Coordinates of C-alpha atoms in Angstrom, one line a residue:
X1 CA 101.4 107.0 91.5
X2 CA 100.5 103.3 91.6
X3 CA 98.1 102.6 89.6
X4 CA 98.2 99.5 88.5
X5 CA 98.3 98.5 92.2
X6 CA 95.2 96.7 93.5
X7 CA 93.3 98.8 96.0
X8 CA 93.6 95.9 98.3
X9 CA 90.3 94.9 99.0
X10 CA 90.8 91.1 100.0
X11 CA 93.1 90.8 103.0
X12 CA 94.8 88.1 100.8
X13 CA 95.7 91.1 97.8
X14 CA 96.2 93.3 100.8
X15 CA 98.6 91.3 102.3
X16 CA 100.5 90.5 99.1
X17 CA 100.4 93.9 97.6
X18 CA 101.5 96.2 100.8
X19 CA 103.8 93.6 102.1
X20 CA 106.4 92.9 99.6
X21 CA 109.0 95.5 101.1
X22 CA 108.6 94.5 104.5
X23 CA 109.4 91.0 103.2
X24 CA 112.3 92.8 102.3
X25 CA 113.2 93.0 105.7
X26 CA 112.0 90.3 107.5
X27 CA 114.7 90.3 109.9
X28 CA 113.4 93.8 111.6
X29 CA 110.2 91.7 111.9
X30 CA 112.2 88.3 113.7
X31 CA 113.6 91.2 116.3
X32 CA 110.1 92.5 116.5
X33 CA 107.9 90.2 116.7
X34 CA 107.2 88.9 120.6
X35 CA 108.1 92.4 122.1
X36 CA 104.7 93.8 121.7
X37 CA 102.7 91.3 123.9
X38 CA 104.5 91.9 126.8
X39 CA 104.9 89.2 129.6
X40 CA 101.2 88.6 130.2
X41 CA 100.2 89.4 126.0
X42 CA 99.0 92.1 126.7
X43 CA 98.8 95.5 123.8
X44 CA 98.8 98.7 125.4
X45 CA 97.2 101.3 123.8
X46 CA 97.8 105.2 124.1
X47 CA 95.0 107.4 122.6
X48 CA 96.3 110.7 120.9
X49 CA 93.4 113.3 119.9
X50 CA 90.0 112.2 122.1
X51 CA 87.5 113.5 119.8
X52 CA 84.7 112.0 118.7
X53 CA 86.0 109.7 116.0
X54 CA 88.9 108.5 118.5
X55 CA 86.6 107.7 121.3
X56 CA 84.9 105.6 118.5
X57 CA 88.0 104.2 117.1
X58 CA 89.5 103.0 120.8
X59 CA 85.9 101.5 121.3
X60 CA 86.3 99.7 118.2
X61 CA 89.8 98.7 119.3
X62 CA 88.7 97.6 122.7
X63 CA 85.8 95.7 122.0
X64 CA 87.6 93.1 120.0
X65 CA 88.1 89.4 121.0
X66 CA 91.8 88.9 119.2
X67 CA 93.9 88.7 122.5
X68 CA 94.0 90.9 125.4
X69 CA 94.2 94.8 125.0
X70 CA 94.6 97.5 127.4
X71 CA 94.4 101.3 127.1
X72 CA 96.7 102.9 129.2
X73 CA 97.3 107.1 128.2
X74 CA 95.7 109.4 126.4
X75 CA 96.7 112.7 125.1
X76 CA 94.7 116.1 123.9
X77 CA 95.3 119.4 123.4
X78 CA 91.7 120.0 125.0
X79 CA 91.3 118.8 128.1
X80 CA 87.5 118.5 128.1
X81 CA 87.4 116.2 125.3
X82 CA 90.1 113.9 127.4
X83 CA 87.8 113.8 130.3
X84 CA 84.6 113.7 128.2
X85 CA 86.2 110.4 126.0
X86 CA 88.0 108.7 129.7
X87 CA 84.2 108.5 131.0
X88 CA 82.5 107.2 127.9
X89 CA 85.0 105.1 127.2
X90 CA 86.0 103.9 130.8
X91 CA 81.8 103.4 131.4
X92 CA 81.8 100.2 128.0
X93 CA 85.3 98.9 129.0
X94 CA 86.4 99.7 132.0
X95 CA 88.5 96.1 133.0
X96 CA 90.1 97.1 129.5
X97 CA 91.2 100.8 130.7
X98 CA 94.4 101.7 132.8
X99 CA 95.0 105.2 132.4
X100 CA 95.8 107.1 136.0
X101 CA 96.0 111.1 135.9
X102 CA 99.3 110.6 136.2
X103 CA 99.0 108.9 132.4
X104 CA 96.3 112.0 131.0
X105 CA 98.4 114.8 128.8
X106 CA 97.8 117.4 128.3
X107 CA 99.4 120.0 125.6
X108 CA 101.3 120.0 122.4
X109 CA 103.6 117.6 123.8
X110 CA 101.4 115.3 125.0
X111 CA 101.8 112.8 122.0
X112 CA 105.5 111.9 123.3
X113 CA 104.3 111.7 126.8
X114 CA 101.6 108.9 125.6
X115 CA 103.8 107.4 123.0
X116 CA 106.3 106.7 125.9
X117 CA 104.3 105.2 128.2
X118 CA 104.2 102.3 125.4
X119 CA 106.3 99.7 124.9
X120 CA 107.9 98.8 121.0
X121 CA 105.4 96.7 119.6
X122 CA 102.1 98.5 121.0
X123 CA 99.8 100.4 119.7
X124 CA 98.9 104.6 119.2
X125 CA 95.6 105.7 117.5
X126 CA 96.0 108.9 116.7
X127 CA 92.9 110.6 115.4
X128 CA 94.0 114.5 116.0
X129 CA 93.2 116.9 113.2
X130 CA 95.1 115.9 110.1
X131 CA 97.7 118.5 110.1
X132 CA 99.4 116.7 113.2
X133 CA 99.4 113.7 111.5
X134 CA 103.1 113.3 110.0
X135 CA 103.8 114.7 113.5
X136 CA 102.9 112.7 115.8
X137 CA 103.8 109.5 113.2
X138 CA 107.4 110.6 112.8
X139 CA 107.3 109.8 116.6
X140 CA 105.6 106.6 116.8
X141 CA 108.0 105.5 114.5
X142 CA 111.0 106.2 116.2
X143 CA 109.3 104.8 119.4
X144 CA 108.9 101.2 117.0
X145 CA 105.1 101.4 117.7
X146 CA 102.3 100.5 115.6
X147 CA 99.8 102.9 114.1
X148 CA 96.2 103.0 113.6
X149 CA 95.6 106.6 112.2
X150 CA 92.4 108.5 111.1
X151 CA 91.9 109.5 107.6
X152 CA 92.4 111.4 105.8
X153 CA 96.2 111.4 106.6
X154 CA 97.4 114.2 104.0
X155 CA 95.5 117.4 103.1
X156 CA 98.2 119.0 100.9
X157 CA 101.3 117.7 98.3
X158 CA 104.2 118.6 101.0
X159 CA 102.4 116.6 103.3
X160 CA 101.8 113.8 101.3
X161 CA 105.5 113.3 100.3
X162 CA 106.6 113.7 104.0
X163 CA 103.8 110.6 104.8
X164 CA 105.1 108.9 101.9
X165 CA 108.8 108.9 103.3
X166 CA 107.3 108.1 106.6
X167 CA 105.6 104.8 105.1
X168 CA 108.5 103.3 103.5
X169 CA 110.6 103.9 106.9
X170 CA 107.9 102.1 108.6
X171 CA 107.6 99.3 106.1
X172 CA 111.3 98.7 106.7
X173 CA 111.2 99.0 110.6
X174 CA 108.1 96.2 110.0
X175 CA 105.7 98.4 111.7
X176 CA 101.9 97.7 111.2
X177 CA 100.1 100.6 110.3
X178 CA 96.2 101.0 109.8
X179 CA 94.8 104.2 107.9
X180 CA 90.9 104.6 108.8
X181 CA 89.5 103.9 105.3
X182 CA 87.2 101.1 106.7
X183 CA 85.3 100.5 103.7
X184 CA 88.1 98.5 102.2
X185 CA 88.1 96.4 105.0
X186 CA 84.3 96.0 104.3
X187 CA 83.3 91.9 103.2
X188 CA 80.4 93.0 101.0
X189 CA 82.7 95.9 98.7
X190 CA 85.2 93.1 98.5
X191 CA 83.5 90.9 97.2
X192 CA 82.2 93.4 94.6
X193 CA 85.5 94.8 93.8
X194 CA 86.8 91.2 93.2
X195 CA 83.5 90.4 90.9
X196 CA 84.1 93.7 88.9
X197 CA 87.7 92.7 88.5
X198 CA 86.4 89.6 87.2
X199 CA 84.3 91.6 84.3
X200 CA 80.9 90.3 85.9
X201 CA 79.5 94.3 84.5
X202 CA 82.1 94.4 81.6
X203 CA 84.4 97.3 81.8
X204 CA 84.3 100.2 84.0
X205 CA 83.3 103.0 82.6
X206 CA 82.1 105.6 84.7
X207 CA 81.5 105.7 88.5
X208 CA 79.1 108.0 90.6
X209 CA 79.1 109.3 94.1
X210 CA 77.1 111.2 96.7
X211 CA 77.7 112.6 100.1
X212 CA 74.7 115.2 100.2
X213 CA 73.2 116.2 103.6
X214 CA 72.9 119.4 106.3
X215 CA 75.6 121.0 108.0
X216 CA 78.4 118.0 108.9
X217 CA 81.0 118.3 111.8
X218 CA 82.5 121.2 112.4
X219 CA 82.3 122.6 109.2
X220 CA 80.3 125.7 109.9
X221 CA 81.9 127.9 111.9
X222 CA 81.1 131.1 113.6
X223 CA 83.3 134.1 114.5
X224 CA 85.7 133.2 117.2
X225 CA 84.4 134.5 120.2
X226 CA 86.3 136.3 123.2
X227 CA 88.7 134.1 125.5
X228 CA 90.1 131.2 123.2
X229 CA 93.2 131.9 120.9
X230 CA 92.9 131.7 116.9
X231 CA 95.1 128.3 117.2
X232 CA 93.2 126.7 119.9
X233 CA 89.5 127.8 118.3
X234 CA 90.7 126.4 114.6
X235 CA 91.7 123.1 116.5
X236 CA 88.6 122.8 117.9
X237 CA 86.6 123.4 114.9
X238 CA 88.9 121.6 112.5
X239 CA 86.4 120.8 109.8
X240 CA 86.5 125.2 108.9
X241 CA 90.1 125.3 108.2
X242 CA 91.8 123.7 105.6
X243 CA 95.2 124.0 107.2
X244 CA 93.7 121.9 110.0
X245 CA 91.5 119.2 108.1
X246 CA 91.7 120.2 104.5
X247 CA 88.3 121.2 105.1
X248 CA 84.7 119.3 104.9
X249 CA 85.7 118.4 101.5
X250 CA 89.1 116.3 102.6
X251 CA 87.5 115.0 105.8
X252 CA 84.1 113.7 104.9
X253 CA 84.5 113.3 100.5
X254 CA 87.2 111.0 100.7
X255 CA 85.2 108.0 101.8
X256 CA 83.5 107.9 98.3
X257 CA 86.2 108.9 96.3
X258 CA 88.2 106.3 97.9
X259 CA 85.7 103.3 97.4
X260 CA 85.0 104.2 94.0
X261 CA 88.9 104.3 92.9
X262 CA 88.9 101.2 94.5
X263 CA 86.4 99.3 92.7
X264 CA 88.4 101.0 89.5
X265 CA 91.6 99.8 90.9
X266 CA 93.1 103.0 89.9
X267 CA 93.9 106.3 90.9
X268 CA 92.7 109.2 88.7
X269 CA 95.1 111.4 86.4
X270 CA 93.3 114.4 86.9
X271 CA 90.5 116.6 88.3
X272 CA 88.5 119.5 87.0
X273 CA 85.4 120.7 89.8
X274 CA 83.0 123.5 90.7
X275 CA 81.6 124.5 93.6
X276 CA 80.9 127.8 95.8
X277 CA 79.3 129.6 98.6
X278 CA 75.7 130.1 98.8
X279 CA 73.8 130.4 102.1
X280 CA 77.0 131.4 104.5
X281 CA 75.7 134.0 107.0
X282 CA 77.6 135.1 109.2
X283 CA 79.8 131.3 109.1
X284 CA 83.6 132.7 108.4
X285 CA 85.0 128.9 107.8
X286 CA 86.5 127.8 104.7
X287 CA 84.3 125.5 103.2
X288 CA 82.4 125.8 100.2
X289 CA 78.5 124.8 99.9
X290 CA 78.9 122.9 97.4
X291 CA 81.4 120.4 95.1
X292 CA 80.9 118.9 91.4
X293 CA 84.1 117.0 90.5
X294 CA 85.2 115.7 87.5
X295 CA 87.9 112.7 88.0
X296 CA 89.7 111.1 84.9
X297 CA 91.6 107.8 84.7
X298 CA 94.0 107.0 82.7
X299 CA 91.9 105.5 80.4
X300 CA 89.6 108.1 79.8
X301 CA 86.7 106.5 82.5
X302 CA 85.2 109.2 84.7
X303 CA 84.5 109.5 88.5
X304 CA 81.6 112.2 89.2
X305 CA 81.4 113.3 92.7
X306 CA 79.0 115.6 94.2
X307 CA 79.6 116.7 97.7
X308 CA 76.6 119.2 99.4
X309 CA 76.2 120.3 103.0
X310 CA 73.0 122.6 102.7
X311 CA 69.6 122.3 104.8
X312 CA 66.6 121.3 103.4
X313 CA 67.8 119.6 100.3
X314 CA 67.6 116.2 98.7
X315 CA 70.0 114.0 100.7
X316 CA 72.3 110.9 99.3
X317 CA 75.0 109.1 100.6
X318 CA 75.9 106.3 98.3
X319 CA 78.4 105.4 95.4
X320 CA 78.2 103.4 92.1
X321 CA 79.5 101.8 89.3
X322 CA 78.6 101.6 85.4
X323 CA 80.4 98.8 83.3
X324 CA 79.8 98.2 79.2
X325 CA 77.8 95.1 80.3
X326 CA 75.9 96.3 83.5
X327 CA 75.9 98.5 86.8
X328 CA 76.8 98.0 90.3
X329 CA 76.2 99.3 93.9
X330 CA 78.8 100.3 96.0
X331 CA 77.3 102.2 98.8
X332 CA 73.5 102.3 99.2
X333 CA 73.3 104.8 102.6
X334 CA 76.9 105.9 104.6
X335 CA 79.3 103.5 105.4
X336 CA 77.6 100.7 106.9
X337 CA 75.9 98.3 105.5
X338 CA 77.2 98.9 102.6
X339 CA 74.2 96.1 100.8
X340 CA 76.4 95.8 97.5
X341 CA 74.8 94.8 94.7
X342 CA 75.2 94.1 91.2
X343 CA 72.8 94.2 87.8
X344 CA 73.0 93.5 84.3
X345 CA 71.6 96.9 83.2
X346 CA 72.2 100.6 83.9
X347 CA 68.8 100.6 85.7
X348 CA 70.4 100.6 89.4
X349 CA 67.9 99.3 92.0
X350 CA 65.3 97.5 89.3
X351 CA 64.8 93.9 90.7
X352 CA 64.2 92.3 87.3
X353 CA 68.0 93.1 86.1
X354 CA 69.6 92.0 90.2
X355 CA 72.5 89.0 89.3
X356 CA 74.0 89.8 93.0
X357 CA 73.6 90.7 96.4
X358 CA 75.7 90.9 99.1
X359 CA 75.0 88.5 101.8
X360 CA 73.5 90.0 105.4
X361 CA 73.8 90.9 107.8
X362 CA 77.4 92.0 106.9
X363 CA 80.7 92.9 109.8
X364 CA 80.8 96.2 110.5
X365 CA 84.4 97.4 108.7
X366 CA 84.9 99.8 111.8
X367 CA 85.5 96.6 113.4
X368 CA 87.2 94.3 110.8
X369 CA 89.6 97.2 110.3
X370 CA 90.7 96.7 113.9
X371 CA 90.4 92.9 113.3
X372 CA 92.9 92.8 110.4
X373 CA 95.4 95.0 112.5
X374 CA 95.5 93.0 115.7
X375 CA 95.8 90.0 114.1
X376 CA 98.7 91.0 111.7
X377 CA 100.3 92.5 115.0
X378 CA 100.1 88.9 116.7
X379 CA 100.8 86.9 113.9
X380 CA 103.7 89.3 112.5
X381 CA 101.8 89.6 108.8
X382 CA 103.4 92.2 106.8
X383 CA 100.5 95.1 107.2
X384 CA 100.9 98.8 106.4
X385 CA 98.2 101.4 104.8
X386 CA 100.3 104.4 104.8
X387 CA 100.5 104.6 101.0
X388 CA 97.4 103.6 100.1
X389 CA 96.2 106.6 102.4
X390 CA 98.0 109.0 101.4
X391 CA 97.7 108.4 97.5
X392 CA 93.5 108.4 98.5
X393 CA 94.4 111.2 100.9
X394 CA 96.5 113.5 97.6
X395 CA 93.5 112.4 95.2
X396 CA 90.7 113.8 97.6
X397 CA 92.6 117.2 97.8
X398 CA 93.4 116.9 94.2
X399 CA 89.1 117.5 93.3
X400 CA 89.8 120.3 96.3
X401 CA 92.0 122.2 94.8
X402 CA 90.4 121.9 91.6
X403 CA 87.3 123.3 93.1
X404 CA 88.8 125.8 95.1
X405 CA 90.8 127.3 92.0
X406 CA 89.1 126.8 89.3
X407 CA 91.4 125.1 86.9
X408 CA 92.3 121.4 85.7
X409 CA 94.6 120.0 88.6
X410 CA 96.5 116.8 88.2
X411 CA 98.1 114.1 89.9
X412 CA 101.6 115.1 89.3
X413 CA 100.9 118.6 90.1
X414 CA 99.3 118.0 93.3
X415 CA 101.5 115.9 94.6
X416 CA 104.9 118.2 93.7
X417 CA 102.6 120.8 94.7
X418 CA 104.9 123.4 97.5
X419 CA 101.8 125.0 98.5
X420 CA 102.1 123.7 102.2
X421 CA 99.0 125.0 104.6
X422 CA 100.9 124.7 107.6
X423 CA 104.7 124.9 107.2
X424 CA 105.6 125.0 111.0
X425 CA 103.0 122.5 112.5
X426 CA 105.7 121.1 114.5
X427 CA 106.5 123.6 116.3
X428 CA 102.7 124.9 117.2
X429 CA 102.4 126.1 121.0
X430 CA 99.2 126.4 122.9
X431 CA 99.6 130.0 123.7
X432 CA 101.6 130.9 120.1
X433 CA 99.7 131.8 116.5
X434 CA 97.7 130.2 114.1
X435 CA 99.3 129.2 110.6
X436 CA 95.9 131.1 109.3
X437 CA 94.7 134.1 111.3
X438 CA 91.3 136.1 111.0
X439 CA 91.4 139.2 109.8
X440 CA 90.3 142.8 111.8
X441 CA 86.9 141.9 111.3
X442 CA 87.3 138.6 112.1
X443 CA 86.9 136.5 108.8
X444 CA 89.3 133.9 107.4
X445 CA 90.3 134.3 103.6
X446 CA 88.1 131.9 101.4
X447 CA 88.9 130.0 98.1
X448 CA 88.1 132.2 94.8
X449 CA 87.7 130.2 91.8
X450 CA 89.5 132.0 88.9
X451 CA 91.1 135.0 90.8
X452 CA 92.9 133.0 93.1
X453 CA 94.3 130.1 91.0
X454 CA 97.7 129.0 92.0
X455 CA 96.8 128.6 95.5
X456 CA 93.2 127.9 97.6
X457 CA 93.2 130.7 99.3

């Protein structure tokens, strides 16, 4: 663990802080560096997974004035979803899209097929379910292509060390890599995390974060009906299986967690949570209801997280931060705008005690975080996100696991943890079996604090 690495808020400490090995090996970047434009400067694009956060993250990519950009294949297991994100997309950018049936795949393999329509130096997004994720990066790396990949990018400890590995080897090929964790590309958070550095609220003691709201994603999920395999009806409901997504928890928590460890410029040493299943029905996915975790620093400050996807409750989506000398605002309402702000008492949101506010309107981070990654790509800046992911990635499942099992988990553990959720993901075919299969009355086995304790389920 790095913790005394800055979180990287300011491209300037980002910069510096992931850069210093590919500075390392500057040469791999001379070799590098002019390959990806092309004759005419052009960066093609190749879309794997064409979900809804893809089709979102290739209209980010797309609508962005730093040099020409073309999408040219796109790959999914499903191929409604390719169709269904080729006419949304194609309908806001369609002098920006290139991509014939010829360049549509379809099927496991299709991440090669996409990855080799591309040229060294261009660019994959690849935004399938998690569990692909080493996968389909292992590739782009031997193809010399940069990454922008969705978060979270881990879900487990033997998939965190293999996206560890994966990160240095792309470091030292000079690869630029972007993990979806847009809020530390956010202007307004920066700023806060570099006043809180500064001691403007005195030292951090204890941060708070909420992600309560109604069913999210695909996280409730109902019996598998007739005509669709167990693989390919997981896949399409990733958010239920925690093979697939590391669950609701993994997929939607780590957002919070992840700003708040930021502003604290640390990772936490440990976790201890509760949680269960309340209102289920006939739902046979993973997920619990509910999540209370406990995260401790190294220095005895605390993290509180509560995570609730129930209907009809009190909603809040929003972090903070409590110093010995005042209190601060991460996230008032979701992601964007994030409308920092900063006070010189505990009493969050009183007017009388405001020192600072973030200025507004403020960039949306969905699009800086593209910004920052086609700019380092044209102007050769060493750029690369992989660890930082997949250290926010391990501390997300980390509170998980604590949850789901019922004990004290830590750092160390989780990360030389050999429970592995999906040991054979790389060889998945459409027509072959799930790594978790219902049972004869068609229900998935569930987490069981206390009786199931070395493993989530």
């Amino acid at each position: 663990m790095s913790e005394s690495q800055p979180a990287g808020l300011s491209r300037r400490d980002l910069l510096k802080n992931t850069g210093r090995a590919a500075a390392a090996t500057a040469f791999v970047g001379s070799a590098m560096s002019h390959v990806y434009a092309g004759s005419d400067d052009t960066i093609q694009i190749a879309l794997v997974g064409c979900g809804g956060r893809g089709t979102g993250a290739l209209g980010n990519a797309l609508s962005r004035e730093k040099g020409p950009v073309k999408l040219v294949a796109m790959a999914d297991v499903f191929e409604d979803k390719l169709k269904n994100s080729y006419e949304s997309i194609n309908t806001q950018y369609e002098k920006k899209i290139d991509v014939p049936a010829d360049r549509k795949f379809i099927g496991f393999d299709g991440y090669k097929q996409a990855m080799d329509a591309l040229k060294p130096g261009d660019i994959v997004v690849l935004t399938t379910p998690v569990a692909f994720r080493w996968v389909h990066f292992t590739y782009a790396i031997q193809k010399g292509l940069n990454v922008f990949m969705e978060k979270p990018i881990t879900v487990d400890g033997p998939s965190t060390r293999k996206m560890l590995a994966l990160g240095e080897e792309s470091v030292k090929k000079n690869l630029k890599v972007g993990v979806g964790l847009m809020c530390r590309h956010c202007h307004a958070r920066g700023e806060l995390f570099n006043r809180i550095q500064d001691g403007e609220i005195g030292e951090l003691e204890m941060l708070r974060a909420y992600r309560m709201a109604g069913p999210t994603g695909s996280a409730f999920v109902n019996k598998k009906p007739e005509g669709i395999s167990e693989l390919m009806y997981q896949i399409r409901n990733f958010h239920g299986f925690l093979w697939a997504s590391g669950g609701g928890f993994s997929d939607f928590l780590i957002h919070n967690i992840d700003e708040c460890c930021w502003m604290k410029d640390a990772w936490p040493v440990e976790a201890k949570a509760s949680g269960g299943r309340h209102y289920r029905g006939d739902y046979v996915d993973q997920n619990f209801d509910n999540y209370e975790v406990e995260y401790t620093f190294n220095d005895g400050a605390k993290l509180f997280l509560n995570g609730r996807t129930m209907p009809g409750c009190y909603n809040e989506f929003a972090s903070y931060a409590h110093g010995s000398k005042g209190s601060a605002i991460i996230s008032t309402s979701g992601h964007a705008p994030s409308r920092a702000r900063m006070y010189n008492s505990q009493r969050i949101g009183n007017k009388d005690d405001l020192i600072w506010a973030a200025k507004q309107p403020e960039p949306n981070p969905y699009d800086v975080e593209w910004d920052d990654l086609l700019d380092a790509i044209r102007n050769d800046k060493p750029y690369n996100e992989v660890k930082r992911g997949a250290e926010a990635s391990l501390v997300t499942a980390m509170g998980r696991m604590a949850a789901h099992t019922g004990r004290i988990v830590t750092y160390d553990e989780m990360l030389n943890s050999e429970n592995d959720f999906a040991p054979n993901v790389d060889q998945l075919t459409l027509d072959g079996p799930s790594p978790l299969m219902a049972d004869a009355e068609g229900k998935y086995p569930v987490p069981m604090p206390g009786i199931k304790t070395d493993t989530e389920y």
